[in-house]
PDB file of C-alpha atoms in Angstrom:
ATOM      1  CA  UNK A   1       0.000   0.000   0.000  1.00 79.00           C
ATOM      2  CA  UNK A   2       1.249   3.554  -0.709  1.00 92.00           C
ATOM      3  CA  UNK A   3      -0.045   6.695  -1.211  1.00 97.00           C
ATOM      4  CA  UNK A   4       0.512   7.744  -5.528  1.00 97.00           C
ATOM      5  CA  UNK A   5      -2.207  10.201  -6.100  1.00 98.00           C
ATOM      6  CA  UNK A   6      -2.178  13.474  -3.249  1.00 98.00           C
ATOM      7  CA  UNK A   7      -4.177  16.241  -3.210  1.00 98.00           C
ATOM      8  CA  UNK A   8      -2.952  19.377  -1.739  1.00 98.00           C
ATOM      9  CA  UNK A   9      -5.665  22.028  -0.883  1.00 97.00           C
ATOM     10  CA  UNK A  10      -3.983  25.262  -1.912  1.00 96.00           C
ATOM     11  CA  UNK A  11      -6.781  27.838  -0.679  1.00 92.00           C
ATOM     12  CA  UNK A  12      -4.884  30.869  -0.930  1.00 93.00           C
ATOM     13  CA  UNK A  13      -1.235  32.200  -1.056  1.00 95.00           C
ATOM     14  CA  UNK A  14      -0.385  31.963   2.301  1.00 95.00           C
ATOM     15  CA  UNK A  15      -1.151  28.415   2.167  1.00 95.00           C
ATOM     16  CA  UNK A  16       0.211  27.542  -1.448  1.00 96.00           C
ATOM     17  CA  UNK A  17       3.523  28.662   0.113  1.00 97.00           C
ATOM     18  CA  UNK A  18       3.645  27.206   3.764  1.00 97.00           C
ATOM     19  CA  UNK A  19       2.049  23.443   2.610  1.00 97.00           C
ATOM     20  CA  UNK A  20       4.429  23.291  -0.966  1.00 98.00           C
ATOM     21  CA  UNK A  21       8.076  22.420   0.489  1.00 98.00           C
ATOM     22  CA  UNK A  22       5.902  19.218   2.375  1.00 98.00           C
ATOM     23  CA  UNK A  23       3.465  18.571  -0.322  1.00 98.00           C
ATOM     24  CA  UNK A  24       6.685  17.930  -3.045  1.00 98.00           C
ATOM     25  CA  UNK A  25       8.749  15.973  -0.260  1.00 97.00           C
ATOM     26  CA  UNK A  26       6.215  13.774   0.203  1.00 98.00           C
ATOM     27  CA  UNK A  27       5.606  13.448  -3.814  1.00 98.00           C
ATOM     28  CA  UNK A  28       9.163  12.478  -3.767  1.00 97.00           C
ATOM     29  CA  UNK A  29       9.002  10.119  -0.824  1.00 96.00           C
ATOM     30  CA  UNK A  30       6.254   7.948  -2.307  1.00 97.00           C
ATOM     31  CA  UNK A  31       6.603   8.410  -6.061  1.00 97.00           C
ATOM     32  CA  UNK A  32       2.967  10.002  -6.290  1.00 98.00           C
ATOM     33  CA  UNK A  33       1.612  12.038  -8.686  1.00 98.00           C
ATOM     34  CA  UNK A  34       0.574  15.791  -6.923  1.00 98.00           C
ATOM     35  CA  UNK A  35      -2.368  17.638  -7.823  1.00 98.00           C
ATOM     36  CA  UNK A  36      -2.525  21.328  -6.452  1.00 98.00           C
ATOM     37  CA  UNK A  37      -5.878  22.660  -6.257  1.00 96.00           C
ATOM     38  CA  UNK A  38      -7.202  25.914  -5.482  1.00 94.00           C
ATOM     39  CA  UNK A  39     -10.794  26.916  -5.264  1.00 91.00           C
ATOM     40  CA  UNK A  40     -11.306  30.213  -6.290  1.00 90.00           C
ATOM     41  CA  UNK A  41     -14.036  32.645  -4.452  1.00 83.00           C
ATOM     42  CA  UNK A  42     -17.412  32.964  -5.585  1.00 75.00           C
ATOM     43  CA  UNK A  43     -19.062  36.025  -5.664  1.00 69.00           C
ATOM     44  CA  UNK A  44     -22.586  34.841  -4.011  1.00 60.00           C
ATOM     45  CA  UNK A  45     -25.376  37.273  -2.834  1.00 57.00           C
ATOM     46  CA  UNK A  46     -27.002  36.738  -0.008  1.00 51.00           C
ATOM     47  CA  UNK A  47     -30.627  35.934  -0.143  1.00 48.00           C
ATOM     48  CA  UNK A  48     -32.914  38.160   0.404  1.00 45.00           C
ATOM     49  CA  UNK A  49     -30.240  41.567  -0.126  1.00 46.00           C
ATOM     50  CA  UNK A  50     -30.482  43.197  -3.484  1.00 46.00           C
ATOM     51  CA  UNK A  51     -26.903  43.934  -4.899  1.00 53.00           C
ATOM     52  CA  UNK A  52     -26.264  46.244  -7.676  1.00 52.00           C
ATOM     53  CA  UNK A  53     -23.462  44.887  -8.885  1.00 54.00           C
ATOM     54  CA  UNK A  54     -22.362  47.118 -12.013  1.00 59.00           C
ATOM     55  CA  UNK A  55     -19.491  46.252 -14.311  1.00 59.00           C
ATOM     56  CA  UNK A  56     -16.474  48.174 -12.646  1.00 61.00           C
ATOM     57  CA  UNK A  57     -17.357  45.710  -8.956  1.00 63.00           C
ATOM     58  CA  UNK A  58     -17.517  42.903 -11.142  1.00 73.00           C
ATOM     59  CA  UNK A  59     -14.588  43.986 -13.371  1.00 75.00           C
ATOM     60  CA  UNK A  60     -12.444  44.261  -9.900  1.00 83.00           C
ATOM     61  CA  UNK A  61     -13.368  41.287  -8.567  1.00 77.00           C
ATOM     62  CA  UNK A  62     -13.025  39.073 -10.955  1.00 82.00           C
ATOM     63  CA  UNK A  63      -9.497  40.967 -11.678  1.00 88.00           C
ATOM     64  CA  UNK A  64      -8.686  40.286  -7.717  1.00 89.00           C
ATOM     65  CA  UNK A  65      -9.533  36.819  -7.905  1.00 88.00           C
ATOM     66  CA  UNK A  66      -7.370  35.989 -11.447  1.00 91.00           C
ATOM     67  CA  UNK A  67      -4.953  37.536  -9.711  1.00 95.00           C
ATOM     68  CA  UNK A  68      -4.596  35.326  -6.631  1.00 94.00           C
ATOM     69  CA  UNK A  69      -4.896  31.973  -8.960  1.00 95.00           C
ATOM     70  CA  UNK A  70      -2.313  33.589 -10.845  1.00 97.00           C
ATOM     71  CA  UNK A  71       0.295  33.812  -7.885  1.00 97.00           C
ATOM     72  CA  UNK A  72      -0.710  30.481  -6.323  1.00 97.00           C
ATOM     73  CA  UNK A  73      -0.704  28.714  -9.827  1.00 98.00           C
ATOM     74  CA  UNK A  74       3.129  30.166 -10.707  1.00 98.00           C
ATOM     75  CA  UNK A  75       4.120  29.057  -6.959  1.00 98.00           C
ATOM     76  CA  UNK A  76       2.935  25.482  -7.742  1.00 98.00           C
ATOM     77  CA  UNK A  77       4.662  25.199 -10.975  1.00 97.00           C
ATOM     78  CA  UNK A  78       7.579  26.194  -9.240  1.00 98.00           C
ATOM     79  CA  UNK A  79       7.788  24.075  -6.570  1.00 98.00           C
ATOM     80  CA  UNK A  80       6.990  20.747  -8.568  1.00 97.00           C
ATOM     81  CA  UNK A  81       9.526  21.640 -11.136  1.00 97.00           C
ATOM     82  CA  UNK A  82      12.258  22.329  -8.683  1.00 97.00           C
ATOM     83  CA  UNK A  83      11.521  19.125  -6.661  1.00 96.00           C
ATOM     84  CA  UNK A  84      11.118  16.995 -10.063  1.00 96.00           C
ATOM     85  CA  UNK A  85       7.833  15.710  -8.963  1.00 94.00           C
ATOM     86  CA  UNK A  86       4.524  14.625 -11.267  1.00 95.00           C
ATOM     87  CA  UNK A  87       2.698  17.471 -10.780  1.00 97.00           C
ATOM     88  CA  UNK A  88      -1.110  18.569 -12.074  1.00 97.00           C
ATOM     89  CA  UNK A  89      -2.851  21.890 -11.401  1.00 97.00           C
ATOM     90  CA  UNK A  90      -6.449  22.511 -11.150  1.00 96.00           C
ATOM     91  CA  UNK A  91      -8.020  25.732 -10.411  1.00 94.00           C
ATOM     92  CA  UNK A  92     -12.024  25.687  -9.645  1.00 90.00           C
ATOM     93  CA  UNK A  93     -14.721  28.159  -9.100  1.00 86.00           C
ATOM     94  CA  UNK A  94     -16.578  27.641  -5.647  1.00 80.00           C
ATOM     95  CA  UNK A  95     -20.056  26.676  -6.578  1.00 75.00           C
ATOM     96  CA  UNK A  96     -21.628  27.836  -3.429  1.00 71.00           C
ATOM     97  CA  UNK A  97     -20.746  29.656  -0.573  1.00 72.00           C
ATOM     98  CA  UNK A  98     -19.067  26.482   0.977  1.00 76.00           C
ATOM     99  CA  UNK A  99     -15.509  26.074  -0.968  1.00 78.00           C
ATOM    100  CA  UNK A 100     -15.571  22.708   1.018  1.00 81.00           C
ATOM    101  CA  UNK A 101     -17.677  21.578  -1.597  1.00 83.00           C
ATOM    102  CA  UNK A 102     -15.863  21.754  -4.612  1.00 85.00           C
ATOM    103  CA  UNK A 103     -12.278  20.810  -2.497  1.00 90.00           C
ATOM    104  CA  UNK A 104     -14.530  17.606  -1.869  1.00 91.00           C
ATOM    105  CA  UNK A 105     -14.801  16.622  -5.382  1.00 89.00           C
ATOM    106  CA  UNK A 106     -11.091  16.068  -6.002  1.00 91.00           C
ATOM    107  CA  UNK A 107     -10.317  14.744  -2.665  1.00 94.00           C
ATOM    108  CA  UNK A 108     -12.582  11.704  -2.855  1.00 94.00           C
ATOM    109  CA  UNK A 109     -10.018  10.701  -6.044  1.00 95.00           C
ATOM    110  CA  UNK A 110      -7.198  10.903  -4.416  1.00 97.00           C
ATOM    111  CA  UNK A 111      -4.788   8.848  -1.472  1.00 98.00           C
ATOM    112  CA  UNK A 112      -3.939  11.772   0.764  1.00 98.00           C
ATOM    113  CA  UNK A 113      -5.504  15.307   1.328  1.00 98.00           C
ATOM    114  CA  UNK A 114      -2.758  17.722   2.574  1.00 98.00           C
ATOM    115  CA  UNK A 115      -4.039  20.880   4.211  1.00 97.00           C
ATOM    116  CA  UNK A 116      -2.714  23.548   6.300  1.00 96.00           C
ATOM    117  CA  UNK A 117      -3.947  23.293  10.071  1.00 96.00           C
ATOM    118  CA  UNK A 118      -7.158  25.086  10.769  1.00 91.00           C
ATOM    119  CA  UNK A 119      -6.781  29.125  10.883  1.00 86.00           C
ATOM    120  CA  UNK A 120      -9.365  30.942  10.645  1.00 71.00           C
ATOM    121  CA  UNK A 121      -7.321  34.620  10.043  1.00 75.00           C
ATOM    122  CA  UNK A 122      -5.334  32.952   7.510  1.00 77.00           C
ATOM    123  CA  UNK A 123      -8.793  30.998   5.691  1.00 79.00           C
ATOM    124  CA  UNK A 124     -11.352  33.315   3.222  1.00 80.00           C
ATOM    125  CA  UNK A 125     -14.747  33.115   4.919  1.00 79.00           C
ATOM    126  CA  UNK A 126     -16.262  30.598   2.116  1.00 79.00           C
ATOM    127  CA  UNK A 127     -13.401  27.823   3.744  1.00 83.00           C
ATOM    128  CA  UNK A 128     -13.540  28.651   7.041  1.00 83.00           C
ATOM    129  CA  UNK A 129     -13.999  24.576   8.542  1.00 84.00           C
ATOM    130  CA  UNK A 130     -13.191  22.701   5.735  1.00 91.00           C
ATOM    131  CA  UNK A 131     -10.782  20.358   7.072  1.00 92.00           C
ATOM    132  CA  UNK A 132     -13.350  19.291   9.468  1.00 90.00           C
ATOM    133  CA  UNK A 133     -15.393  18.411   5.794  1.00 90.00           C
ATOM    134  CA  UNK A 134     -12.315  16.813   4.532  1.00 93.00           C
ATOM    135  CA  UNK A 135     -12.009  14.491   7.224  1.00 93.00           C
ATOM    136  CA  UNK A 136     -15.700  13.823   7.782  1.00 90.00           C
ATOM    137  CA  UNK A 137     -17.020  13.492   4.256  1.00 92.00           C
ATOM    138  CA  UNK A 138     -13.875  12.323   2.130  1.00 94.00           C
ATOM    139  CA  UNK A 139     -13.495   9.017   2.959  1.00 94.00           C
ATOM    140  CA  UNK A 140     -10.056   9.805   2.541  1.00 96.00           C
ATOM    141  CA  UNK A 141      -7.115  10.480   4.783  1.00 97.00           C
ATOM    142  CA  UNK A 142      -6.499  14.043   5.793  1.00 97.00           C
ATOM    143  CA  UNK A 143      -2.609  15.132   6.323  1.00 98.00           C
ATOM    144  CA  UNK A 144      -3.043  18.304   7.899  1.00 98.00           C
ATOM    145  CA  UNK A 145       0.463  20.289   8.682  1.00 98.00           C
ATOM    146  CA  UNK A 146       1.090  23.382  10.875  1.00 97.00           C
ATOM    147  CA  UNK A 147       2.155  26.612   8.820  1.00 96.00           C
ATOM    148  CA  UNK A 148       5.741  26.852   9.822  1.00 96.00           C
ATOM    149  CA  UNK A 149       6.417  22.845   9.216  1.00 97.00           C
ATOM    150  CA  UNK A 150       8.002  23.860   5.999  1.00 96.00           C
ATOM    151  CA  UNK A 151       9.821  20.830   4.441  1.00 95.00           C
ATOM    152  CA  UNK A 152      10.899  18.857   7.660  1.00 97.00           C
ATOM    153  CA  UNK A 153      10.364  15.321   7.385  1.00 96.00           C
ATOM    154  CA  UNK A 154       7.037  13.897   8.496  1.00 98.00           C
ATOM    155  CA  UNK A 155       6.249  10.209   9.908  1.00 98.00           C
ATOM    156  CA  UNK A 156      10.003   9.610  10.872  1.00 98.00           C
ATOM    157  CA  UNK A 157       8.450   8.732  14.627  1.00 98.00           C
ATOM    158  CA  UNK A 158       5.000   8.273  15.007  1.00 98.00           C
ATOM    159  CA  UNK A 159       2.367   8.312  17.538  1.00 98.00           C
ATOM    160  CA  UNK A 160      -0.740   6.727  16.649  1.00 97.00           C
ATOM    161  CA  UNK A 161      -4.071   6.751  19.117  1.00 94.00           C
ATOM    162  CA  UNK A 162      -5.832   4.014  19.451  1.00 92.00           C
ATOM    163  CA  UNK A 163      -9.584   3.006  21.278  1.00 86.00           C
ATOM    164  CA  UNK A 164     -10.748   0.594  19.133  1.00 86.00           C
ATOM    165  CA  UNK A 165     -13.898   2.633  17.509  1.00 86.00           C
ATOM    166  CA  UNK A 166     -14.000   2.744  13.414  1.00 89.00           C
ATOM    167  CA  UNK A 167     -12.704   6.339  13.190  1.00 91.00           C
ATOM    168  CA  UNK A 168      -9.558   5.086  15.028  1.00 92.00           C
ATOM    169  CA  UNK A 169      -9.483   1.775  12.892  1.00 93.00           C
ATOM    170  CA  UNK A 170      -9.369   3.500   9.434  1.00 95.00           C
ATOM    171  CA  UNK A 171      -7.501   6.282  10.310  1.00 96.00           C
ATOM    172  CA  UNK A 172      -4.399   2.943  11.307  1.00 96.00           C
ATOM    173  CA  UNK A 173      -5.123   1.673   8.539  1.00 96.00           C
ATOM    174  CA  UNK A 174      -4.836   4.727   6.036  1.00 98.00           C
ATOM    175  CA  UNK A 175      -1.462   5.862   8.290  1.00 98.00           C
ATOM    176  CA  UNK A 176       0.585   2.356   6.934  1.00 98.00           C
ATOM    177  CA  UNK A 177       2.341   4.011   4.251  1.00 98.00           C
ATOM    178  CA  UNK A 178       4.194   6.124   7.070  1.00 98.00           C
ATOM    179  CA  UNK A 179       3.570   3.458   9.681  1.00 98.00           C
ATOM    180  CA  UNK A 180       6.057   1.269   7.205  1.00 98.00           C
ATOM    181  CA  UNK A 181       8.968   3.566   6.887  1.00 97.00           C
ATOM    182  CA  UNK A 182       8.907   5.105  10.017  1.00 98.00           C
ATOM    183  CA  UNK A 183      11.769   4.639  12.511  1.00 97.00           C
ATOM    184  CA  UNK A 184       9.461   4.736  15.628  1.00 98.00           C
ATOM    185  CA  UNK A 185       5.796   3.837  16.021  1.00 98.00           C
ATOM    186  CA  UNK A 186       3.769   4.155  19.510  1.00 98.00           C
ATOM    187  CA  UNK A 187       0.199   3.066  19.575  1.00 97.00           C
ATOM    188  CA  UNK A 188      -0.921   5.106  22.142  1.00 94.00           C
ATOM    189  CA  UNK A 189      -4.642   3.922  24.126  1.00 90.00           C
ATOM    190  CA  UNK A 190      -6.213   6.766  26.747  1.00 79.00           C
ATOM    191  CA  UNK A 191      -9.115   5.327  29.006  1.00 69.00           C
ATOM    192  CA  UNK A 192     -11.714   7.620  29.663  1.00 59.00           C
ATOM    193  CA  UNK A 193     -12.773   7.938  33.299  1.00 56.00           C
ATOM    194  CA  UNK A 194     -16.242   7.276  32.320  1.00 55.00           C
ATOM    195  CA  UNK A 195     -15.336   4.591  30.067  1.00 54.00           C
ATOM    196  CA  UNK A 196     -13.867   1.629  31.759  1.00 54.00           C
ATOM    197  CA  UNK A 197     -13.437  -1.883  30.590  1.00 56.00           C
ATOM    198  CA  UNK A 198     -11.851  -4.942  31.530  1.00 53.00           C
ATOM    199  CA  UNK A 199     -10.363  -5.370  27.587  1.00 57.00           C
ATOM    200  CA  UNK A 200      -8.672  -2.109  28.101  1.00 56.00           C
ATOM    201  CA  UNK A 201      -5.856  -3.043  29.203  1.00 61.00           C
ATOM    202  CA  UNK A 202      -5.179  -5.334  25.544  1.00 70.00           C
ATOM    203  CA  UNK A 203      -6.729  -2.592  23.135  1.00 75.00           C
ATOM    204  CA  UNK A 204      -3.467  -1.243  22.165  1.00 87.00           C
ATOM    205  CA  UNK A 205      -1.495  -4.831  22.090  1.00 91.00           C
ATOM    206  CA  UNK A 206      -3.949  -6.179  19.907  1.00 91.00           C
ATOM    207  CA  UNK A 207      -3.652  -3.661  17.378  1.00 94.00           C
ATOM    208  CA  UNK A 208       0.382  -3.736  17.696  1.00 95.00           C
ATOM    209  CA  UNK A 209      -0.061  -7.510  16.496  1.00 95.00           C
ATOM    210  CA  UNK A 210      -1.853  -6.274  13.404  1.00 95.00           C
ATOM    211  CA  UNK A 211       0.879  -4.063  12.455  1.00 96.00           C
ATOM    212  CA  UNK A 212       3.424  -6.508  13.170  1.00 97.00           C
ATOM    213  CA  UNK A 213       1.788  -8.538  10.026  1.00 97.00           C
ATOM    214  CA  UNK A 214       2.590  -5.102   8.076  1.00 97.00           C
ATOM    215  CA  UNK A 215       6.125  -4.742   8.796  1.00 97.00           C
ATOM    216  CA  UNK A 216       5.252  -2.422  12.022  1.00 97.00           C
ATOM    217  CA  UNK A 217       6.977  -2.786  15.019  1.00 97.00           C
ATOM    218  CA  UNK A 218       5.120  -0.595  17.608  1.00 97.00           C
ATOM    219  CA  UNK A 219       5.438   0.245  21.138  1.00 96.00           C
ATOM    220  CA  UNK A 220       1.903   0.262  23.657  1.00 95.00           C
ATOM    221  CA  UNK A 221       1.218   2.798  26.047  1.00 93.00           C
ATOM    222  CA  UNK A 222      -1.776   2.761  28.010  1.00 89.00           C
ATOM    223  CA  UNK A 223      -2.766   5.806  29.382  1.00 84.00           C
ATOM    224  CA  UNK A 224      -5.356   5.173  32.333  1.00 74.00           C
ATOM    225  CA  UNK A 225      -8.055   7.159  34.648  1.00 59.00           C
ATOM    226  CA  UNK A 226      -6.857  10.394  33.594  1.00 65.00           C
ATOM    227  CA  UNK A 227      -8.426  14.153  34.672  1.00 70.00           C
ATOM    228  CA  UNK A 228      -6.856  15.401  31.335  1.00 80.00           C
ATOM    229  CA  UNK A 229      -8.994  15.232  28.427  1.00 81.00           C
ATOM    230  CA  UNK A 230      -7.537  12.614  25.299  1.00 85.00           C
ATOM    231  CA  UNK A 231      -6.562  15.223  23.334  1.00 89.00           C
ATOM    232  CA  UNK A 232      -4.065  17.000  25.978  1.00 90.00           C
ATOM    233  CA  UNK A 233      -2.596  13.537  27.132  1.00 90.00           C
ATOM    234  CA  UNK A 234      -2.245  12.610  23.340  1.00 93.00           C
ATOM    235  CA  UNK A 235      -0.166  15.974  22.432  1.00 95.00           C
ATOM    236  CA  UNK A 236       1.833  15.547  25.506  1.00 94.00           C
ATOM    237  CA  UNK A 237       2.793  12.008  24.873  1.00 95.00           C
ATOM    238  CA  UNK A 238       4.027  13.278  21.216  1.00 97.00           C
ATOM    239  CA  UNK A 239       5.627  15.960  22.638  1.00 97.00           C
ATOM    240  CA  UNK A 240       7.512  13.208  25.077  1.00 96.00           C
ATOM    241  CA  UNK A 241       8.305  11.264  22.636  1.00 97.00           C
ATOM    242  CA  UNK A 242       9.549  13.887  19.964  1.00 98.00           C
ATOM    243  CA  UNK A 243       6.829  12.220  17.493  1.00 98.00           C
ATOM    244  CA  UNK A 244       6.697  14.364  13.910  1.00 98.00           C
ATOM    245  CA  UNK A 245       3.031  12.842  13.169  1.00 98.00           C
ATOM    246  CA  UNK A 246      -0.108  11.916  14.808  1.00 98.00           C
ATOM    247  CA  UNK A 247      -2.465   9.244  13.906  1.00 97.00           C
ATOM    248  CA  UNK A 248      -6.070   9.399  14.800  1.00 95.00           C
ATOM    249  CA  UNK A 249      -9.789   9.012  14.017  1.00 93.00           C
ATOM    250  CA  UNK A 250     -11.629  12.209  14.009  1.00 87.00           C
ATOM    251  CA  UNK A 251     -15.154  13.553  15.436  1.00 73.00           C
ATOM    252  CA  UNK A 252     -16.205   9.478  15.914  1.00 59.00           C
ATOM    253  CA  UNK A 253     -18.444  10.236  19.113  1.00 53.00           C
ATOM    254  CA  UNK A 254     -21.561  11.814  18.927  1.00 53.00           C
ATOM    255  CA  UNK A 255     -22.246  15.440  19.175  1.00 54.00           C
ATOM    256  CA  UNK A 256     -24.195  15.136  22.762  1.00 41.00           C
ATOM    257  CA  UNK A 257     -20.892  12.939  23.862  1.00 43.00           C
ATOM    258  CA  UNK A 258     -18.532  16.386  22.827  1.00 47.00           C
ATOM    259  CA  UNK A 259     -20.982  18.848  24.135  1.00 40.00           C
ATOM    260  CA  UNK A 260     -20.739  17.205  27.742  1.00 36.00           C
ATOM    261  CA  UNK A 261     -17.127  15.824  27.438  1.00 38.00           C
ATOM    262  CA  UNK A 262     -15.113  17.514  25.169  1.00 46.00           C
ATOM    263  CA  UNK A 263     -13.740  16.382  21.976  1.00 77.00           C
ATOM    264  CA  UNK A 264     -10.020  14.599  21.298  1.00 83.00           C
ATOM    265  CA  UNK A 265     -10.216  15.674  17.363  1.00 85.00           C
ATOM    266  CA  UNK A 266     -11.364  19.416  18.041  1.00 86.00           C
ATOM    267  CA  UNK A 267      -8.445  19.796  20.645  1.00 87.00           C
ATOM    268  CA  UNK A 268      -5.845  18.069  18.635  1.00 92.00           C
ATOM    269  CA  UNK A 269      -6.291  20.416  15.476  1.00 89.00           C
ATOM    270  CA  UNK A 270      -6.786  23.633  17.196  1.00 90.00           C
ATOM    271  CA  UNK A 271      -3.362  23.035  19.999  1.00 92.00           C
ATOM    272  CA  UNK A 272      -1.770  20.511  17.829  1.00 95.00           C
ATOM    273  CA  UNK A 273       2.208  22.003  16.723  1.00 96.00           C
ATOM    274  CA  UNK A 274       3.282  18.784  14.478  1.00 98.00           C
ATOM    275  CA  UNK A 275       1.569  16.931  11.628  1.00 98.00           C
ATOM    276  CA  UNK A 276      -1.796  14.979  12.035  1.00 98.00           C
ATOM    277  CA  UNK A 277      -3.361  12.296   9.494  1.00 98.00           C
ATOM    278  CA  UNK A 278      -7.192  11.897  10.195  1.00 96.00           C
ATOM    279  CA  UNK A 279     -10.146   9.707   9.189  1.00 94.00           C
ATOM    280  CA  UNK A 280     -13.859  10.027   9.542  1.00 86.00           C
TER     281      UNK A 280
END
């Protein structure tokens, strides 16, 4: 298994040039074919508002908006063609005012999504959450990277949480390709106060022997009756552990569960300073 067609999500010029140096590396690392795609803004009244829109607002926004795919297109080209990598570039209009829905179209062909970390200063309002909708809605593996990660490796030591539900099952499974090359792998299983069970203590062993039938050699950590919510307790044990990725299932419990307890996959994006791969 290996990852040959990625998608990188290049929704404006900040991101186009903090996500490139990793988006090419990894290109390069697993022979796969790139495809940069930006979705450009929409210009979408709002129901219900009457806009006079005459030719010179039209004339300067569509001029704006060229402009931008312009810069992030020419940043692209450069990128692929100094790192030597197969490289495709796709520019698309935002059909609605949800930009996750045309980023969604692409994904769902692809291996990997890469994506800058969620910030909403640096995202226009029309993408404002759409990693969430990558994750959720993909069915594809999300590599989201923080903006200074730059071209440092990723998945050289690896921490990958673990508690058994399906989120946490595929997101394993769609994490081998850097499971199998990495130098250090910890599955890492946090019990929930409220969720005790007598099979807890061989979650994360079970699993291990899985890998093992991959090629994976992976340390267990159990991390038990804890006042620290997952998410915490799974940044800190990367931290600890000087871990360059994260593994993990996101938003698997249901909304009431989050509202009252809190949620491992909101904390882990919002605090998290090093890579994360996530499945829905």
């Amino acid at each position: 298994m290996s990852y040959k067609t990625i998608l990188a999500c290049l929704t404006s010029e900040f991101s186009a040039s903090r996500l490139l140096p990793a988006a090419c590396g990894l290109a390069q690392q697993f022979d796969a074919h790139l495809t940069g795609l930006h979705t450009r803004e929409a210009l979408v009244p709002y129901s219900g508002i009457a806009i006079a829109a005459d030719e010179i607002v039209l004339g300067d926004f569509n001029r704006r908006v060229a402009e931008e795919d312009q810069k992030i297109e020419k940043l692209f080209q450069a990128a692929a063609d100094t790192a030597g990598c197969k490289a495709e570039w796709r520019s698309r209009a935002a059909r609605s005012p949800d930009a996750a829905d045309e980023l969604l179209e692409s994904a769902t062909r692809s291996d990997l999504i890469l994506a800058l970390l969620p910030d909403r200063q640096q995202e226009r309002f029309d993408q404002a959450g759409f990693q969430k909708e990558l994750v959720v809605n993909s069915g594809r593996p999300v590599l989201l990277l923080p903006d200074d990660w730059g071209g440092k490796p990723v998945g050289t030591r690896i921490l990958t949480a673990w508690n058994g539900s399906r989120e946490s099952a595929r997101a394993l499974h769609d994490g081998l390709p850097f499971l199998q090359r990495a130098g250090f792998a910890e599955i890492v299983t946090v019990q929930e106060p409220h969720h005790r069970s007598a099979e807890f203590d061989t979650e994360g062993h079970e699993i291990a022997r899985v890998l093992s039938r991959h090629g994976v050699t992976a340390e267990v950590r159990q991390i038990q009756d804890t006042e620290q919510p997952p998410g915490i307790r799974i940044l800190m044990e990367a931290a600890s552990q000087q871990c360059d990725l994260v593994i993990m299932g996101g938003y698997g419990h249901s909304r009431l569960h989050r509202l009252i307890f809190g949620d491992a996959s909101e904390h882990v994006l919002r605090e998290a300073r090093i890579p994360v791969l996530m499945s829905g």
